[in-house]
Amino acid sequence: MPLTLLIVDPDCSAYDALRPNIEAHFVIQMAENGSNAMALLEHAQPDILLIDGNLADQTAYAVCQSYKTNNPNGQILFIASTEKADYVAAYGAGADDFISKPFSNDELQQKLLLFQRSIEETQQLRSSVQAATVTAMQAISNSAELGKVISFFKRASLAPDEASLLKALVHTTAKFNVQVAAQIHQQDTLLTLNSQGRSSPLEEHMLQTLAQDPQRIYEMGKRLVINFPRIILQVKDMPVNQPDLCGRLRDHIAILVEAAETRLDGILNETQIRAQQQLTLNAITLIQSSIQKLENEYRHQASSSMLLFSELQDQFEHKMVYLGLTDSQEGALLDMIAHSLAAATQIYDQGLSLDDEFSHVIATLIYLTQRSPQAVPAVPPEPEEPSDDIMLF
């Protein structure tokens, strides 16, 4: 885009020969005196001011000062005499370069083109600085946003149940300065929460209805809906007037919901494993109790049997006196009874050994169940702090 050049000189015709050579680079405005120049400067700010130091109605220095006040980045080419005092005064008024009359058109053209190049380089540098600043601010903002996402990963991994997971999801999403409502719906569980607290029945029903739509992500004006199989989240006031921020938030929130869906799988699996392990522990306890009961009954029966054998032996010894048996016959019968008693005692001892094996098996099962990583009971989530985001720089 061509730059604007304002020429302030009582003798405007002096630039007729120069004009065709510079019109491709500048939009030229002319003023024959300081008053006209001041009037033009009230409505426009030319990029370059070419001004003759000898103005009749007011000093050129006043025009230069007014121009520099309103346009500090503008360039002034001052037409002055060769007097040193004029140069000093012009510098004080803001002049950037000088040329003396009578001047060569080639010299004046070169000075103007140098001004043009300087202004364009300054504008490019300013644009680069602005672009770099915007990029840096976006990077800082994106880092802070990613810090919130990573912080959610940590909190979600510690969530012991669906309610804690839903609370962490809503709390983290609300940190993006948006109003949010989310719902977990699976089997017999239906939990709904929004950034203001518990949701209304109407909002709960609306999320249930939206969850039936197979589309994963969809937007309706300022509303954004992220819909996964068991978790749905709605943002009510996306910053649609800031497309870059809106796009980043859409990506971040989609990642949050997907992470929550994955963690919900883990929670359900852990709950199922804990229930199965509890059933196993209950079964082991029942078996242990049954074995203990059988052991007590076995001990009682063995003791009764031994007592019966002992009483039988005493009675037999007492009755043998009346049977008329020889000593060798009595000895043989007593040996037979003693042998049977020893065999019964051996059977009893073998039963005790089998009971020890059962007890060892039960103890091993209990140990393995308690040592299983999935058997670790659920722990409550860490308390929420005012700011637990992870900053990425």
Short mmCIF file of C-alpha atoms in Angstrom, two decimals:
data_model
loop_
_atom_site.label_atom_id
_atom_site.label_comp_id
_atom_site.label_asym_id
_atom_site.label_seq_id
_atom_site.Cartn_x
_atom_site.Cartn_y
_atom_site.Cartn_z
CA MET A 1 0.00 0.00 0.00
CA PRO A 2 1.54 3.38 -1.00
CA LEU A 3 2.65 5.74 1.76
CA THR A 4 1.18 9.23 2.19
CA LEU A 5 3.41 12.24 1.53
CA LEU A 6 2.40 15.74 2.59
CA ILE A 7 4.32 18.54 0.88
CA VAL A 8 4.10 21.95 2.56
CA ASP A 9 5.68 24.60 0.31
CA PRO A 10 4.48 27.99 -1.03
CA ASP A 11 5.87 27.01 -4.40
CA CYS A 12 4.03 23.75 -5.14
CA SER A 13 4.92 24.00 -8.83
CA ALA A 14 8.53 23.21 -7.95
CA TYR A 15 7.52 19.56 -7.56
CA ASP A 16 5.82 19.11 -10.92
CA ALA A 17 8.86 17.42 -12.44
CA LEU A 18 9.33 15.15 -9.41
CA ARG A 19 5.74 14.09 -9.12
CA PRO A 20 5.61 11.49 -11.96
CA ASN A 21 8.68 9.73 -10.54
CA ILE A 22 7.27 9.20 -7.04
CA GLU A 23 3.53 8.79 -7.59
CA ALA A 24 3.99 5.01 -7.78
CA HIS A 25 5.35 5.06 -4.21
CA PHE A 26 3.36 7.81 -2.51
CA VAL A 27 -0.10 9.31 -2.27
CA ILE A 28 0.79 13.01 -2.52
CA GLN A 29 -1.00 15.81 -0.68
CA MET A 30 -0.07 19.49 -1.10
CA ALA A 31 -0.39 22.53 1.20
CA GLU A 32 0.83 26.03 0.31
CA ASN A 33 1.05 27.34 3.87
CA GLY A 34 1.14 26.29 7.52
CA SER A 35 -2.60 26.89 8.09
CA ASN A 36 -3.59 24.52 5.32
CA ALA A 37 -1.07 22.01 6.61
CA MET A 38 -2.51 22.21 10.12
CA ALA A 39 -6.02 21.69 8.75
CA LEU A 40 -4.89 18.58 6.87
CA LEU A 41 -3.11 17.20 9.93
CA GLU A 42 -6.31 17.43 11.96
CA HIS A 43 -7.93 14.78 9.77
CA ALA A 44 -5.00 12.72 8.47
CA GLN A 45 -1.58 11.55 9.57
CA PRO A 46 0.73 11.30 6.52
CA ASP A 47 3.68 8.96 6.72
CA ILE A 48 6.15 11.60 5.51
CA LEU A 49 6.11 15.38 5.91
CA LEU A 50 8.17 17.41 3.41
CA ILE A 51 8.11 21.02 4.62
CA ASP A 52 9.77 24.26 3.59
CA GLY A 53 11.28 26.15 6.50
CA ASN A 54 10.21 29.51 5.08
CA LEU A 55 6.44 29.73 5.59
CA ALA A 56 4.74 33.10 5.65
CA ASP A 57 1.78 32.57 7.99
CA GLN A 58 3.40 30.53 10.80
CA THR A 59 6.68 28.83 11.48
CA ALA A 60 7.41 25.47 9.96
CA TYR A 61 8.65 24.37 13.37
CA ALA A 62 5.12 24.60 14.81
CA VAL A 63 3.81 22.41 12.01
CA CYS A 64 6.60 19.87 12.67
CA GLN A 65 5.88 19.81 16.40
CA SER A 66 2.16 19.27 15.84
CA TYR A 67 2.88 16.50 13.33
CA LYS A 68 5.31 14.69 15.65
CA THR A 69 2.97 15.00 18.61
CA ASN A 70 0.20 13.17 16.80
CA ASN A 71 2.42 10.85 14.74
CA PRO A 72 5.66 10.01 16.60
CA ASN A 73 6.64 7.43 13.99
CA GLY A 74 6.24 9.82 11.06
CA GLN A 75 9.25 11.08 9.10
CA ILE A 76 10.03 14.79 8.48
CA LEU A 77 12.24 16.00 5.64
CA PHE A 78 12.97 19.66 6.36
CA ILE A 79 13.85 22.11 3.56
CA ALA A 80 16.25 24.55 5.23
CA SER A 81 18.97 27.00 4.47
CA THR A 82 22.55 26.17 5.21
CA GLU A 83 22.47 28.10 8.49
CA LYS A 84 23.43 25.93 11.47
CA ALA A 85 20.81 27.61 13.68
CA ASP A 86 18.06 26.48 11.28
CA TYR A 87 19.30 22.89 11.49
CA VAL A 88 19.36 22.94 15.28
CA ALA A 89 15.85 24.43 15.48
CA ALA A 90 14.53 21.89 12.97
CA TYR A 91 16.05 19.01 14.94
CA GLY A 92 14.38 20.38 18.03
CA ALA A 93 11.03 20.41 16.24
CA GLY A 94 11.42 16.75 15.24
CA ALA A 95 13.03 16.84 11.78
CA ASP A 96 14.66 13.58 10.65
CA ASP A 97 16.64 14.82 7.65
CA PHE A 98 17.34 18.01 5.70
CA ILE A 99 17.66 19.23 2.14
CA SER A 100 18.61 22.69 0.94
CA LYS A 101 17.14 24.80 -1.84
CA PRO A 102 17.71 24.73 -4.65
CA PHE A 103 17.67 20.91 -4.52
CA SER A 104 18.08 18.27 -7.14
CA ASN A 105 14.99 16.21 -7.90
CA ASP A 106 17.15 13.08 -7.92
CA GLU A 107 18.49 13.86 -4.47
CA LEU A 108 15.01 14.58 -3.10
CA GLN A 109 13.64 11.40 -4.70
CA GLN A 110 16.40 9.31 -3.11
CA LYS A 111 15.76 10.81 0.33
CA LEU A 112 12.04 10.12 0.04
CA LEU A 113 12.68 6.54 -1.09
CA LEU A 114 15.04 6.04 1.87
CA PHE A 115 12.27 7.29 4.16
CA GLN A 116 9.87 4.87 2.48
CA ARG A 117 12.23 1.94 3.01
CA SER A 118 12.77 2.88 6.67
CA ILE A 119 9.04 3.21 7.33
CA GLU A 120 8.25 -0.11 5.65
CA GLU A 121 11.01 -1.91 7.58
CA THR A 122 9.74 -0.40 10.82
CA GLN A 123 6.19 -1.50 10.00
CA GLN A 124 7.41 -5.01 9.19
CA LEU A 125 9.39 -5.13 12.42
CA ARG A 126 6.39 -3.91 14.37
CA SER A 127 4.20 -6.55 12.72
CA SER A 128 6.78 -9.24 13.52
CA VAL A 129 6.92 -8.13 17.15
CA GLN A 130 3.14 -8.15 17.37
CA ALA A 131 2.95 -11.59 15.78
CA ALA A 132 5.64 -12.90 18.12
CA THR A 133 3.83 -11.41 21.09
CA VAL A 134 0.56 -12.99 20.05
CA THR A 135 2.32 -16.34 19.50
CA ALA A 136 4.02 -16.12 22.89
CA MET A 137 0.76 -15.26 24.64
CA GLN A 138 -0.98 -18.14 22.87
CA ALA A 139 1.83 -20.49 23.92
CA ILE A 140 1.56 -19.33 27.53
CA SER A 141 -2.22 -19.68 27.46
CA ASN A 142 -1.98 -23.09 25.86
CA SER A 143 0.57 -24.22 28.46
CA ALA A 144 -1.72 -23.13 31.28
CA GLU A 145 -4.64 -24.92 29.63
CA LEU A 146 -2.59 -28.11 29.17
CA GLY A 147 -1.59 -27.83 32.82
CA LYS A 148 -5.27 -28.09 33.75
CA VAL A 149 -5.69 -31.13 31.50
CA ILE A 150 -2.68 -32.92 33.03
CA SER A 151 -3.88 -32.03 36.52
CA PHE A 152 -7.18 -33.73 35.69
CA PHE A 153 -5.35 -36.90 34.64
CA LYS A 154 -3.83 -37.05 38.12
CA ARG A 155 -7.11 -36.40 39.92
CA ALA A 156 -9.03 -38.84 37.73
CA SER A 157 -6.52 -41.62 38.41
CA LEU A 158 -7.22 -41.20 42.14
CA ALA A 159 -11.02 -41.10 41.79
CA PRO A 160 -12.41 -44.14 43.67
CA ASP A 161 -15.95 -43.99 42.27
CA GLU A 162 -18.19 -42.45 39.63
CA ALA A 163 -19.25 -39.49 41.79
CA SER A 164 -15.64 -38.43 42.47
CA LEU A 165 -14.77 -38.78 38.79
CA LEU A 166 -17.75 -36.66 37.70
CA LYS A 167 -16.90 -33.98 40.27
CA ALA A 168 -13.28 -33.82 39.06
CA LEU A 169 -14.42 -33.55 35.41
CA VAL A 170 -16.85 -30.68 36.08
CA HIS A 171 -14.42 -28.88 38.39
CA THR A 172 -11.57 -29.00 35.85
CA THR A 173 -13.72 -27.97 32.87
CA ALA A 174 -15.14 -25.02 34.82
CA LYS A 175 -11.57 -23.74 35.26
CA PHE A 176 -11.66 -22.75 31.59
CA ASN A 177 -14.14 -20.02 32.61
CA VAL A 178 -17.15 -21.77 31.13
CA GLN A 179 -20.42 -23.08 32.53
CA VAL A 180 -20.58 -26.85 32.28
CA ALA A 181 -22.92 -29.73 33.05
CA ALA A 182 -21.97 -33.42 32.86
CA GLN A 183 -23.64 -36.77 33.38
CA ILE A 184 -22.56 -40.39 33.91
CA HIS A 185 -25.13 -42.92 32.76
CA GLN A 186 -24.48 -46.65 32.87
CA GLN A 187 -26.61 -49.60 33.95
CA ASP A 188 -28.43 -48.51 37.12
CA THR A 189 -26.25 -45.45 37.76
CA LEU A 190 -27.29 -41.92 36.74
CA LEU A 191 -25.24 -39.03 38.13
CA THR A 192 -25.60 -35.42 36.95
CA LEU A 193 -23.61 -32.39 38.09
CA ASN A 194 -22.98 -28.85 36.84
CA SER A 195 -20.51 -26.11 37.69
CA GLN A 196 -23.08 -24.44 40.00
CA GLY A 197 -23.79 -27.63 41.94
CA ARG A 198 -26.41 -30.32 41.54
CA SER A 199 -28.31 -30.14 38.25
CA SER A 200 -32.03 -29.62 37.95
CA PRO A 201 -34.33 -32.45 36.80
CA LEU A 202 -34.84 -30.62 33.50
CA GLU A 203 -31.10 -30.44 32.84
CA GLU A 204 -30.72 -34.09 33.82
CA HIS A 205 -33.46 -35.14 31.38
CA MET A 206 -31.98 -32.95 28.62
CA LEU A 207 -28.55 -34.60 28.99
CA GLN A 208 -30.17 -38.04 28.91
CA THR A 209 -31.87 -37.09 25.66
CA LEU A 210 -28.68 -35.66 24.12
CA ALA A 211 -26.77 -38.81 25.12
CA GLN A 212 -28.92 -40.86 22.76
CA ASP A 213 -27.44 -39.02 19.77
CA PRO A 214 -24.63 -41.14 18.25
CA GLN A 215 -22.63 -38.05 17.23
CA ARG A 216 -19.51 -37.68 19.37
CA ILE A 217 -18.99 -33.88 19.23
CA TYR A 218 -21.46 -31.26 18.08
CA GLU A 219 -22.01 -27.53 18.59
CA MET A 220 -25.15 -25.39 18.73
CA GLY A 221 -24.27 -21.69 18.86
CA LYS A 222 -22.36 -21.19 22.09
CA ARG A 223 -23.17 -24.71 23.29
CA LEU A 224 -20.69 -27.56 22.91
CA VAL A 225 -21.66 -31.18 23.58
CA ILE A 226 -19.10 -33.97 24.01
CA ASN A 227 -20.88 -37.33 23.98
CA PHE A 228 -19.14 -40.60 24.89
CA PRO A 229 -20.91 -43.94 25.52
CA ARG A 230 -21.27 -43.44 29.29
CA ILE A 231 -20.32 -39.79 29.85
CA ILE A 232 -21.83 -36.69 28.28
CA LEU A 233 -20.68 -33.11 28.92
CA GLN A 234 -22.26 -29.85 27.80
CA VAL A 235 -20.57 -26.43 27.80
CA LYS A 236 -23.13 -23.65 27.77
CA ASP A 237 -21.03 -20.59 26.88
CA MET A 238 -18.14 -21.34 24.56
CA PRO A 239 -16.16 -18.19 23.55
CA VAL A 240 -17.25 -18.30 19.92
CA ASN A 241 -16.12 -14.69 19.43
CA GLN A 242 -12.53 -15.89 19.97
CA PRO A 243 -12.08 -18.66 17.36
CA ASP A 244 -8.56 -19.66 18.42
CA LEU A 245 -9.47 -19.98 22.10
CA CYS A 246 -12.72 -21.71 21.21
CA GLY A 247 -10.88 -24.29 19.11
CA ARG A 248 -8.32 -24.99 21.83
CA LEU A 249 -10.98 -25.39 24.50
CA ARG A 250 -12.96 -27.76 22.29
CA ASP A 251 -9.88 -29.98 21.92
CA HIS A 252 -8.97 -29.82 25.63
CA ILE A 253 -12.49 -30.60 26.82
CA ALA A 254 -12.83 -33.50 24.38
CA ILE A 255 -9.60 -34.95 25.82
CA LEU A 256 -10.95 -34.52 29.37
CA VAL A 257 -14.16 -36.39 28.59
CA GLU A 258 -12.31 -39.17 26.78
CA ALA A 259 -9.92 -39.55 29.74
CA ALA A 260 -12.89 -39.65 32.12
CA GLU A 261 -14.54 -42.36 30.00
CA THR A 262 -11.34 -44.42 30.15
CA ARG A 263 -11.05 -43.95 33.91
CA LEU A 264 -14.70 -44.98 34.31
CA ASP A 265 -13.82 -48.32 32.69
CA GLY A 266 -11.09 -48.73 35.29
CA ILE A 267 -13.44 -47.84 38.17
CA LEU A 268 -16.03 -50.37 36.99
CA ASN A 269 -13.38 -53.08 36.59
CA GLU A 270 -11.92 -52.33 40.02
CA THR A 271 -15.37 -52.44 41.61
CA GLN A 272 -16.09 -55.78 39.96
CA ILE A 273 -12.72 -57.20 41.05
CA ARG A 274 -13.26 -56.01 44.62
CA ALA A 275 -16.70 -57.65 44.68
CA GLN A 276 -15.27 -60.90 43.33
CA GLN A 277 -12.45 -60.84 45.84
CA GLN A 278 -14.86 -60.15 48.66
CA LEU A 279 -16.91 -63.15 47.57
CA THR A 280 -13.72 -65.21 47.52
CA LEU A 281 -12.79 -64.05 51.00
CA ASN A 282 -16.29 -64.82 52.24
CA ALA A 283 -16.11 -68.30 50.69
CA ILE A 284 -12.68 -68.91 52.26
CA THR A 285 -14.01 -67.80 55.64
CA LEU A 286 -16.97 -70.18 55.27
CA ILE A 287 -14.70 -73.07 54.23
CA GLN A 288 -12.37 -72.32 57.12
CA SER A 289 -15.28 -72.35 59.53
CA SER A 290 -16.59 -75.62 58.09
CA ILE A 291 -13.18 -77.28 58.34
CA GLN A 292 -12.84 -76.11 61.93
CA LYS A 293 -16.26 -77.56 62.70
CA LEU A 294 -15.36 -80.85 61.02
CA GLU A 295 -12.07 -80.93 62.88
CA ASN A 296 -13.79 -80.45 66.24
CA GLU A 297 -16.32 -83.17 65.42
CA TYR A 298 -13.53 -85.46 64.24
CA ARG A 299 -11.57 -84.91 67.46
CA HIS A 300 -14.69 -85.59 69.50
CA GLN A 301 -15.45 -88.81 67.56
CA ALA A 302 -11.81 -89.97 67.78
CA SER A 303 -11.74 -89.32 71.52
CA SER A 304 -15.01 -91.23 71.96
CA SER A 305 -13.66 -94.14 69.90
CA MET A 306 -10.45 -94.31 71.94
CA LEU A 307 -12.46 -94.25 75.16
CA LEU A 308 -14.70 -97.00 73.81
CA PHE A 309 -11.69 -99.17 72.92
CA SER A 310 -10.18 -98.58 76.37
CA GLU A 311 -13.41 -99.51 78.16
CA LEU A 312 -13.74 -102.59 75.94
CA GLN A 313 -10.22 -103.65 76.83
CA ASP A 314 -10.89 -103.26 80.58
CA GLN A 315 -14.18 -105.15 80.37
CA PHE A 316 -12.60 -107.91 78.31
CA GLU A 317 -9.76 -108.34 80.78
CA HIS A 318 -12.28 -108.53 83.60
CA LYS A 319 -14.48 -111.13 81.84
CA MET A 320 -11.61 -113.34 80.69
CA VAL A 321 -11.27 -114.69 84.26
CA TYR A 322 -14.60 -116.43 83.85
CA LEU A 323 -13.97 -117.82 80.35
CA GLY A 324 -11.52 -120.53 81.40
CA LEU A 325 -8.88 -119.53 78.85
CA THR A 326 -5.27 -120.47 79.09
CA ASP A 327 -2.61 -117.83 79.58
CA SER A 328 -1.54 -118.06 75.96
CA GLN A 329 -5.12 -117.61 74.76
CA GLU A 330 -5.65 -114.60 77.02
CA GLY A 331 -2.37 -113.07 75.78
CA ALA A 332 -3.37 -113.56 72.15
CA LEU A 333 -6.75 -111.88 72.68
CA LEU A 334 -5.19 -108.96 74.58
CA ASP A 335 -2.57 -108.50 71.83
CA MET A 336 -5.36 -108.40 69.22
CA ILE A 337 -7.23 -105.71 71.15
CA ALA A 338 -4.03 -103.67 71.68
CA HIS A 339 -3.20 -103.92 67.96
CA SER A 340 -6.68 -102.65 67.02
CA LEU A 341 -6.30 -99.74 69.48
CA ALA A 342 -2.92 -98.81 67.95
CA ALA A 343 -4.42 -98.94 64.43
CA ALA A 344 -7.26 -96.64 65.50
CA THR A 345 -4.75 -94.20 67.03
CA GLN A 346 -2.76 -94.17 63.77
CA ILE A 347 -5.90 -93.40 61.75
CA TYR A 348 -6.66 -90.52 64.13
CA ASP A 349 -3.16 -89.12 63.72
CA GLN A 350 -3.46 -89.31 59.92
CA GLY A 351 -6.71 -87.32 60.15
CA LEU A 352 -4.90 -84.60 62.09
CA SER A 353 -2.24 -84.43 59.35
CA LEU A 354 -4.92 -83.98 56.68
CA ASP A 355 -6.46 -81.19 58.76
CA ASP A 356 -3.08 -79.40 58.81
CA GLU A 357 -2.94 -79.56 55.00
CA PHE A 358 -6.41 -77.98 54.71
CA SER A 359 -5.38 -75.20 57.11
CA HIS A 360 -2.26 -74.50 55.03
CA VAL A 361 -4.32 -74.26 51.82
CA ILE A 362 -6.76 -71.82 53.43
CA ALA A 363 -3.93 -69.63 54.78
CA THR A 364 -2.27 -69.53 51.33
CA LEU A 365 -5.51 -68.45 49.62
CA ILE A 366 -6.05 -65.68 52.14
CA TYR A 367 -2.47 -64.45 51.69
CA LEU A 368 -2.69 -64.39 47.89
CA THR A 369 -6.02 -62.57 47.92
CA GLN A 370 -4.82 -59.89 50.31
CA ARG A 371 -1.57 -59.39 48.37
CA SER A 372 -3.35 -58.91 45.01
CA PRO A 373 -2.97 -55.29 43.73
CA GLN A 374 -6.64 -55.13 42.81
CA ALA A 375 -7.59 -56.01 46.34
CA VAL A 376 -6.32 -52.69 47.65
CA PRO A 377 -9.37 -50.81 48.94
CA ALA A 378 -10.43 -47.60 47.21
CA VAL A 379 -8.82 -44.49 48.59
CA PRO A 380 -10.57 -41.13 48.82
CA PRO A 381 -9.43 -38.46 46.34
CA GLU A 382 -7.00 -35.79 47.40
CA PRO A 383 -8.66 -32.67 48.82
CA GLU A 384 -9.17 -29.91 46.28
CA GLU A 385 -6.84 -26.95 46.55
CA PRO A 386 -7.47 -23.42 45.25
CA SER A 387 -4.99 -23.98 42.42
CA ASP A 388 -3.64 -27.46 41.61
CA ASP A 389 -2.93 -26.86 37.92
CA ILE A 390 0.38 -27.98 36.47
CA MET A 391 2.12 -25.11 34.70
CA LEU A 392 4.06 -25.99 31.54
CA PHE A 393 6.81 -23.59 30.53
#
